[in-house]
mmCIF file of C-alpha atoms in Angstrom:
data_model
loop_
_atom_site.group_PDB
_atom_site.id
_atom_site.type_symbol
_atom_site.label_atom_id
_atom_site.label_comp_id
_atom_site.label_asym_id
_atom_site.label_seq_id
_atom_site.Cartn_x
_atom_site.Cartn_y
_atom_site.Cartn_z
ATOM 1 C CA MET X 90 33.327 -42.883 -307.882
ATOM 2 C CA LEU X 91 31.098 -39.759 -308.482
ATOM 3 C CA ASP X 92 33.185 -36.894 -310.501
ATOM 4 C CA GLY X 93 32.645 -33.415 -308.224
ATOM 5 C CA ASP X 94 32.949 -30.895 -311.204
ATOM 6 C CA ARG X 95 29.774 -32.975 -312.665
ATOM 7 C CA VAL X 96 27.656 -34.343 -309.834
ATOM 8 C CA ASP X 97 25.986 -31.077 -308.012
ATOM 9 C CA ILE X 98 25.917 -32.396 -304.363
ATOM 10 C CA THR X 99 23.579 -29.409 -302.436
ATOM 11 C CA PRO X 100 23.631 -30.057 -298.331
ATOM 12 C CA GLU X 101 19.961 -31.525 -299.105
ATOM 13 C CA ILE X 102 20.921 -33.905 -300.613
ATOM 14 C CA LEU X 103 24.082 -34.826 -298.073
ATOM 15 C CA LEU X 104 21.319 -34.643 -295.547
ATOM 16 C CA LYS X 105 18.998 -37.363 -297.157
ATOM 17 C CA ALA X 106 22.129 -39.267 -298.296
ATOM 18 C CA TYR X 107 22.687 -39.602 -294.085
ATOM 19 C CA ALA X 108 19.083 -40.599 -293.960
ATOM 20 C CA ALA X 109 19.381 -43.389 -295.977
ATOM 21 C CA GLY X 110 22.874 -45.025 -293.957
ATOM 22 C CA ILE X 111 25.932 -43.419 -297.147
ATOM 23 C CA PHE X 112 28.243 -40.918 -296.535
ATOM 24 C CA PRO X 113 30.164 -39.559 -298.471
ATOM 25 C CA MET X 114 34.418 -39.360 -299.093
ATOM 26 C CA ALA X 115 37.147 -38.505 -301.429
ATOM 27 C CA GLU X 116 40.858 -40.030 -302.260
ATOM 28 C CA ASP X 117 42.678 -37.391 -300.740
ATOM 29 C CA ALA X 118 42.549 -33.240 -299.891
ATOM 30 C CA ASP X 119 43.700 -33.569 -304.054
ATOM 31 C CA ASP X 120 41.229 -34.677 -305.952
ATOM 32 C CA PRO X 121 37.855 -33.460 -306.657
ATOM 33 C CA ALA X 122 35.894 -36.319 -306.925
ATOM 34 C CA ILE X 123 33.838 -38.023 -304.372
ATOM 35 C CA TYR X 124 32.308 -41.109 -303.790
ATOM 36 C CA TRP X 125 29.965 -42.633 -302.108
ATOM 37 C CA VAL X 126 29.997 -45.030 -299.314
ATOM 38 C CA GLU X 127 27.839 -47.748 -297.324
ATOM 39 C CA PRO X 128 30.259 -50.477 -295.906
ATOM 40 C CA ARG X 129 28.569 -53.953 -295.078
ATOM 41 C CA ALA X 130 29.047 -53.229 -291.017
ATOM 42 C CA ARG X 131 28.532 -50.112 -289.843
ATOM 43 C CA GLY X 132 30.620 -48.891 -286.112
ATOM 44 C CA VAL X 133 28.260 -47.030 -283.214
ATOM 45 C CA LEU X 134 28.939 -46.050 -280.198
ATOM 46 C CA PRO X 135 26.984 -47.219 -277.359
ATOM 47 C CA LEU X 136 24.951 -44.019 -275.672
ATOM 48 C CA ASP X 137 24.477 -46.368 -272.732
ATOM 49 C CA GLY X 138 27.681 -48.093 -271.666
ATOM 50 C CA PHE X 139 30.411 -45.852 -273.137
ATOM 51 C CA HIS X 140 33.200 -46.938 -271.729
ATOM 52 C CA VAL X 141 35.685 -44.377 -270.075
ATOM 53 C CA ALA X 142 39.062 -45.414 -268.888
ATOM 54 C CA LYS X 143 40.035 -44.381 -265.568
ATOM 55 C CA ARG X 144 43.304 -42.437 -266.561
ATOM 56 C CA LEU X 145 40.949 -40.734 -269.046
ATOM 57 C CA ALA X 146 38.463 -40.136 -266.496
ATOM 58 C CA ARG X 147 41.232 -38.874 -264.199
ATOM 59 C CA THR X 148 41.772 -35.971 -267.182
ATOM 60 C CA VAL X 149 38.401 -35.176 -267.962
ATOM 61 C CA ARG X 150 37.710 -34.355 -264.603
ATOM 62 C CA SER X 151 40.489 -32.365 -263.771
ATOM 63 C CA ASP X 152 39.589 -29.833 -265.996
ATOM 64 C CA ALA X 153 42.567 -29.489 -267.847
ATOM 65 C CA PHE X 154 41.273 -28.712 -270.630
ATOM 66 C CA GLU X 155 38.469 -26.608 -271.646
ATOM 67 C CA VAL X 156 35.998 -28.389 -274.158
ATOM 68 C CA ARG X 157 32.996 -26.123 -276.241
ATOM 69 C CA THR X 158 31.211 -26.474 -278.904
ATOM 70 C CA ASP X 159 30.448 -25.033 -282.091
ATOM 71 C CA GLN X 160 32.871 -22.236 -281.887
ATOM 72 C CA ASP X 161 35.234 -22.542 -284.878
ATOM 73 C CA PHE X 162 34.251 -24.880 -287.728
ATOM 74 C CA ASP X 163 37.028 -24.016 -290.428
ATOM 75 C CA ALA X 164 39.917 -24.385 -286.869
ATOM 76 C CA VAL X 165 38.368 -27.574 -286.466
ATOM 77 C CA ILE X 166 37.843 -29.049 -290.427
ATOM 78 C CA SER X 167 41.241 -27.827 -290.538
ATOM 79 C CA GLY X 168 42.777 -29.716 -287.933
ATOM 80 C CA CYS X 169 41.145 -32.303 -288.560
ATOM 81 C CA ALA X 170 42.965 -32.883 -292.139
ATOM 82 C CA ALA X 171 46.417 -31.622 -291.673
ATOM 83 C CA PRO X 172 48.630 -34.733 -292.429
ATOM 84 C CA ARG X 173 48.709 -36.972 -289.304
ATOM 85 C CA ARG X 174 51.846 -39.425 -289.031
ATOM 86 C CA ASP X 175 49.189 -42.632 -289.426
ATOM 87 C CA ALA X 176 48.862 -41.197 -292.628
ATOM 88 C CA GLU X 177 50.237 -39.586 -295.183
ATOM 89 C CA ARG X 178 47.298 -38.040 -297.031
ATOM 90 C CA THR X 179 43.659 -36.630 -296.134
ATOM 91 C CA TRP X 180 40.262 -37.374 -297.367
ATOM 92 C CA ILE X 181 38.618 -34.237 -296.427
ATOM 93 C CA ASN X 182 38.972 -32.189 -299.591
ATOM 94 C CA SER X 183 37.860 -28.590 -300.606
ATOM 95 C CA ARG X 184 34.180 -30.057 -301.871
ATOM 96 C CA ILE X 185 34.215 -32.420 -298.042
ATOM 97 C CA ARG X 186 34.562 -28.440 -296.415
ATOM 98 C CA GLU X 187 32.287 -26.651 -298.584
ATOM 99 C CA LEU X 188 29.624 -28.919 -298.126
ATOM 100 C CA TYR X 189 30.472 -29.748 -294.242
ATOM 101 C CA GLY X 190 30.419 -26.365 -294.059
ATOM 102 C CA ALA X 191 26.981 -25.822 -295.609
ATOM 103 C CA LEU X 192 25.849 -28.228 -292.933
ATOM 104 C CA TYR X 193 27.458 -26.324 -290.302
ATOM 105 C CA ASP X 194 25.602 -23.070 -291.735
ATOM 106 C CA ARG X 195 22.545 -24.843 -291.239
ATOM 107 C CA GLY X 196 23.209 -26.257 -287.957
ATOM 108 C CA HIS X 197 23.259 -29.734 -289.205
ATOM 109 C CA ALA X 198 26.892 -29.894 -288.486
ATOM 110 C CA HIS X 199 28.553 -28.944 -285.311
ATOM 111 C CA THR X 200 31.806 -29.163 -283.838
ATOM 112 C CA VAL X 201 33.448 -30.363 -280.151
ATOM 113 C CA GLU X 202 37.201 -28.403 -279.678
ATOM 114 C CA VAL X 203 39.610 -29.032 -276.801
ATOM 115 C CA TYR X 204 41.411 -25.868 -275.388
ATOM 116 C CA ALA X 205 44.763 -25.409 -273.483
ATOM 117 C CA GLU X 206 45.890 -22.346 -272.533
ATOM 118 C CA GLY X 207 43.195 -20.957 -275.366
ATOM 119 C CA ARG X 208 44.666 -22.696 -278.103
ATOM 120 C CA LEU X 209 43.005 -25.555 -280.182
ATOM 121 C CA VAL X 210 44.431 -28.803 -278.954
ATOM 122 C CA GLY X 211 41.745 -31.237 -280.148
ATOM 123 C CA GLY X 212 38.443 -31.806 -281.798
ATOM 124 C CA LEU X 213 36.101 -33.605 -283.898
ATOM 125 C CA TYR X 214 33.334 -32.713 -286.378
ATOM 126 C CA GLY X 215 30.013 -34.719 -287.868
ATOM 127 C CA VAL X 216 26.367 -34.068 -288.800
ATOM 128 C CA SER X 217 23.398 -33.934 -286.412
ATOM 129 C CA LEU X 218 19.970 -35.430 -287.976
ATOM 130 C CA GLY X 219 16.733 -35.871 -286.200
ATOM 131 C CA ALA X 220 18.228 -38.236 -283.155
ATOM 132 C CA ALA X 221 21.007 -39.584 -284.703
ATOM 133 C CA PHE X 222 24.885 -38.233 -284.920
ATOM 134 C CA PHE X 223 27.451 -39.443 -287.150
ATOM 135 C CA GLY X 224 31.287 -38.586 -286.257
ATOM 136 C CA GLU X 225 33.145 -37.720 -288.921
ATOM 137 C CA SER X 226 36.631 -36.635 -288.307
ATOM 138 C CA MET X 227 38.455 -36.072 -285.333
ATOM 139 C CA PHE X 228 42.372 -34.810 -284.251
ATOM 140 C CA HIS X 229 44.717 -33.769 -281.769
ATOM 141 C CA THR X 230 47.765 -32.111 -281.134
ATOM 142 C CA VAL X 231 48.085 -32.834 -277.332
ATOM 143 C CA ARG X 232 47.660 -36.256 -275.449
ATOM 144 C CA ASP X 233 44.002 -37.177 -274.826
ATOM 145 C CA ALA X 234 42.862 -34.337 -276.736
ATOM 146 C CA SER X 235 40.866 -35.886 -278.962
ATOM 147 C CA LYS X 236 39.342 -38.761 -276.435
ATOM 148 C CA VAL X 237 37.859 -35.981 -274.078
ATOM 149 C CA ALA X 238 36.395 -34.013 -276.918
ATOM 150 C CA LEU X 239 34.317 -38.110 -278.239
ATOM 151 C CA VAL X 240 33.683 -38.359 -274.323
ATOM 152 C CA HIS X 241 32.101 -34.750 -273.786
ATOM 153 C CA LEU X 242 30.448 -35.303 -277.301
ATOM 154 C CA VAL X 243 28.702 -38.502 -275.944
ATOM 155 C CA ALA X 244 27.913 -37.283 -272.574
ATOM 156 C CA ARG X 245 26.099 -34.164 -274.456
ATOM 157 C CA LEU X 246 24.362 -36.571 -276.887
ATOM 158 C CA ARG X 247 22.707 -38.865 -273.941
ATOM 159 C CA ALA X 248 22.256 -35.352 -272.354
ATOM 160 C CA GLY X 249 20.037 -34.167 -275.200
ATOM 161 C CA GLY X 250 18.558 -37.204 -276.173
ATOM 162 C CA TYR X 251 20.417 -38.835 -278.924
ATOM 163 C CA ARG X 252 19.487 -42.412 -279.725
ATOM 164 C CA LEU X 253 22.884 -43.251 -282.274
ATOM 165 C CA ALA X 254 26.187 -42.152 -281.971
ATOM 166 C CA ASP X 255 27.232 -43.690 -285.926
ATOM 167 C CA THR X 256 31.389 -43.735 -286.072
ATOM 168 C CA GLN X 257 31.172 -44.738 -289.842
ATOM 169 C CA PHE X 258 33.584 -47.536 -289.576
ATOM 170 C CA VAL X 259 35.151 -49.684 -285.963
ATOM 171 C CA THR X 260 39.325 -48.320 -285.144
ATOM 172 C CA GLU X 261 41.391 -49.703 -282.341
ATOM 173 C CA HIS X 262 40.984 -46.343 -281.491
ATOM 174 C CA LEU X 263 37.294 -46.048 -280.586
ATOM 175 C CA THR X 264 37.073 -50.270 -279.772
ATOM 176 C CA GLN X 265 38.523 -48.848 -275.575
ATOM 177 C CA PHE X 266 35.049 -46.764 -276.128
ATOM 178 C CA GLY X 267 32.807 -49.655 -276.329
ATOM 179 C CA ALA X 268 32.667 -49.426 -280.127
ATOM 180 C CA GLU X 269 31.238 -51.908 -282.049
ATOM 181 C CA GLU X 270 29.989 -53.319 -285.905
ATOM 182 C CA VAL X 271 25.902 -53.965 -286.638
ATOM 183 C CA PRO X 272 25.459 -55.263 -289.682
ATOM 184 C CA ARG X 273 24.096 -53.231 -292.524
ATOM 185 C CA HIS X 274 20.266 -54.204 -292.131
ATOM 186 C CA VAL X 275 20.365 -53.867 -288.767
ATOM 187 C CA TYR X 276 22.380 -50.166 -288.274
ATOM 188 C CA LYS X 277 19.305 -49.120 -291.119
ATOM 189 C CA ARG X 278 16.261 -50.353 -288.677
ATOM 190 C CA ARG X 279 18.509 -48.453 -285.638
ATOM 191 C CA LEU X 280 19.175 -45.233 -288.496
ATOM 192 C CA ALA X 281 15.438 -45.338 -288.841
ATOM 193 C CA ASP X 282 14.216 -45.048 -285.332
ATOM 194 C CA ALA X 283 16.703 -41.971 -284.467
ATOM 195 C CA VAL X 284 15.951 -39.864 -287.469
ATOM 196 C CA ALA X 285 11.809 -40.268 -286.441
ATOM 197 C CA TRP X 286 12.934 -38.585 -283.056
ATOM 198 C CA ARG X 287 13.724 -35.192 -282.342
ATOM 199 C CA ALA X 288 17.083 -34.534 -280.288
ATOM 200 C CA THR X 289 18.929 -31.774 -278.926
ATOM 201 C CA TRP X 290 22.343 -30.355 -279.316
ATOM 202 C CA ASP X 291 22.321 -27.512 -277.279
ATOM 203 C CA VAL X 292 21.301 -29.193 -274.087
ATOM 204 C CA TRP X 293 24.124 -27.149 -272.776
ATOM 205 C CA PRO X 294 25.594 -24.349 -273.395
ATOM 206 C CA ARG X 295 28.159 -23.805 -276.442
ATOM 207 C CA ASP X 296 30.318 -21.237 -275.387
ATOM 208 C CA THR X 297 30.361 -21.737 -271.640
ATOM 209 C CA PRO X 298 33.336 -25.055 -270.658
ATOM 210 C CA MET X 299 31.762 -27.650 -268.636
ATOM 211 C CA ARG X 300 33.107 -28.949 -265.878
ATOM 212 C CA GLY X 301 34.500 -32.138 -266.282
ATOM 213 C CA ALA X 302 32.711 -34.121 -263.598
ATOM 214 C CA ASP X 303 29.093 -33.145 -265.044
ATOM 215 C CA VAL X 304 30.616 -34.870 -267.786
ATOM 216 C CA LEU X 305 30.884 -38.179 -266.828
ATOM 217 C CA ALA X 306 28.015 -37.867 -264.707
ATOM 218 C CA ALA X 307 26.115 -37.266 -267.760
ATOM 219 C CA LEU X 308 27.231 -40.313 -268.866
ATOM 220 C CA SER X 309 26.354 -43.230 -265.998
ATOM 221 C CA PRO X 310 23.427 -42.645 -263.638
ATOM 222 C CA GLY X 311 25.687 -44.200 -260.954
ATOM 223 C CA PRO X 312 29.413 -43.624 -260.080
ATOM 224 C CA GLU X 313 31.580 -41.934 -261.870
ATOM 225 C CA ALA X 314 34.124 -43.935 -264.058
#
């Protein structure tokens, strides 16, 4: 574990860590220390073959939510850091907030934000490096909001030419979309390939909501799910 008060982790060091397959975490919000994590098996989402269940596809297509990107990073990371029913503590401490806020200011961290009647009800944030995207955390206060954010994220990654969608770990929530674990050596090979390419996050406007039908069409060249 690294002492957050003594180790100077800069945004540049953080990006180098991501390029090497390492990411930071904290024990909880009140602990200033940050430690590096390099899982033996890494979670990844398939950009080709991403699965959207029929009910969720109907929700996306209905445009019940408005989805934008990179409009309110602070609100998204605060939502991700808020206490949840399934966890008493959050790993997002003040140092994590500062570091990823700095990456956001430099154009390397991004958000997908889900709104209902003008209110933020879900979203996610992550890091973009080359043609790799590293998902960090997501939240929702309304049913399906975080799932809709993930669908919009993967559609944007596909349209923008990304080659790797890293979830760090695989959860039951992510397996429904086709997430799988890959061994570290396989992941590092795929990571090296992805960061060597250039992808485009802004393939779609950030502040204009995308139609759900267009998002679903971007996920598959065939009929929508």
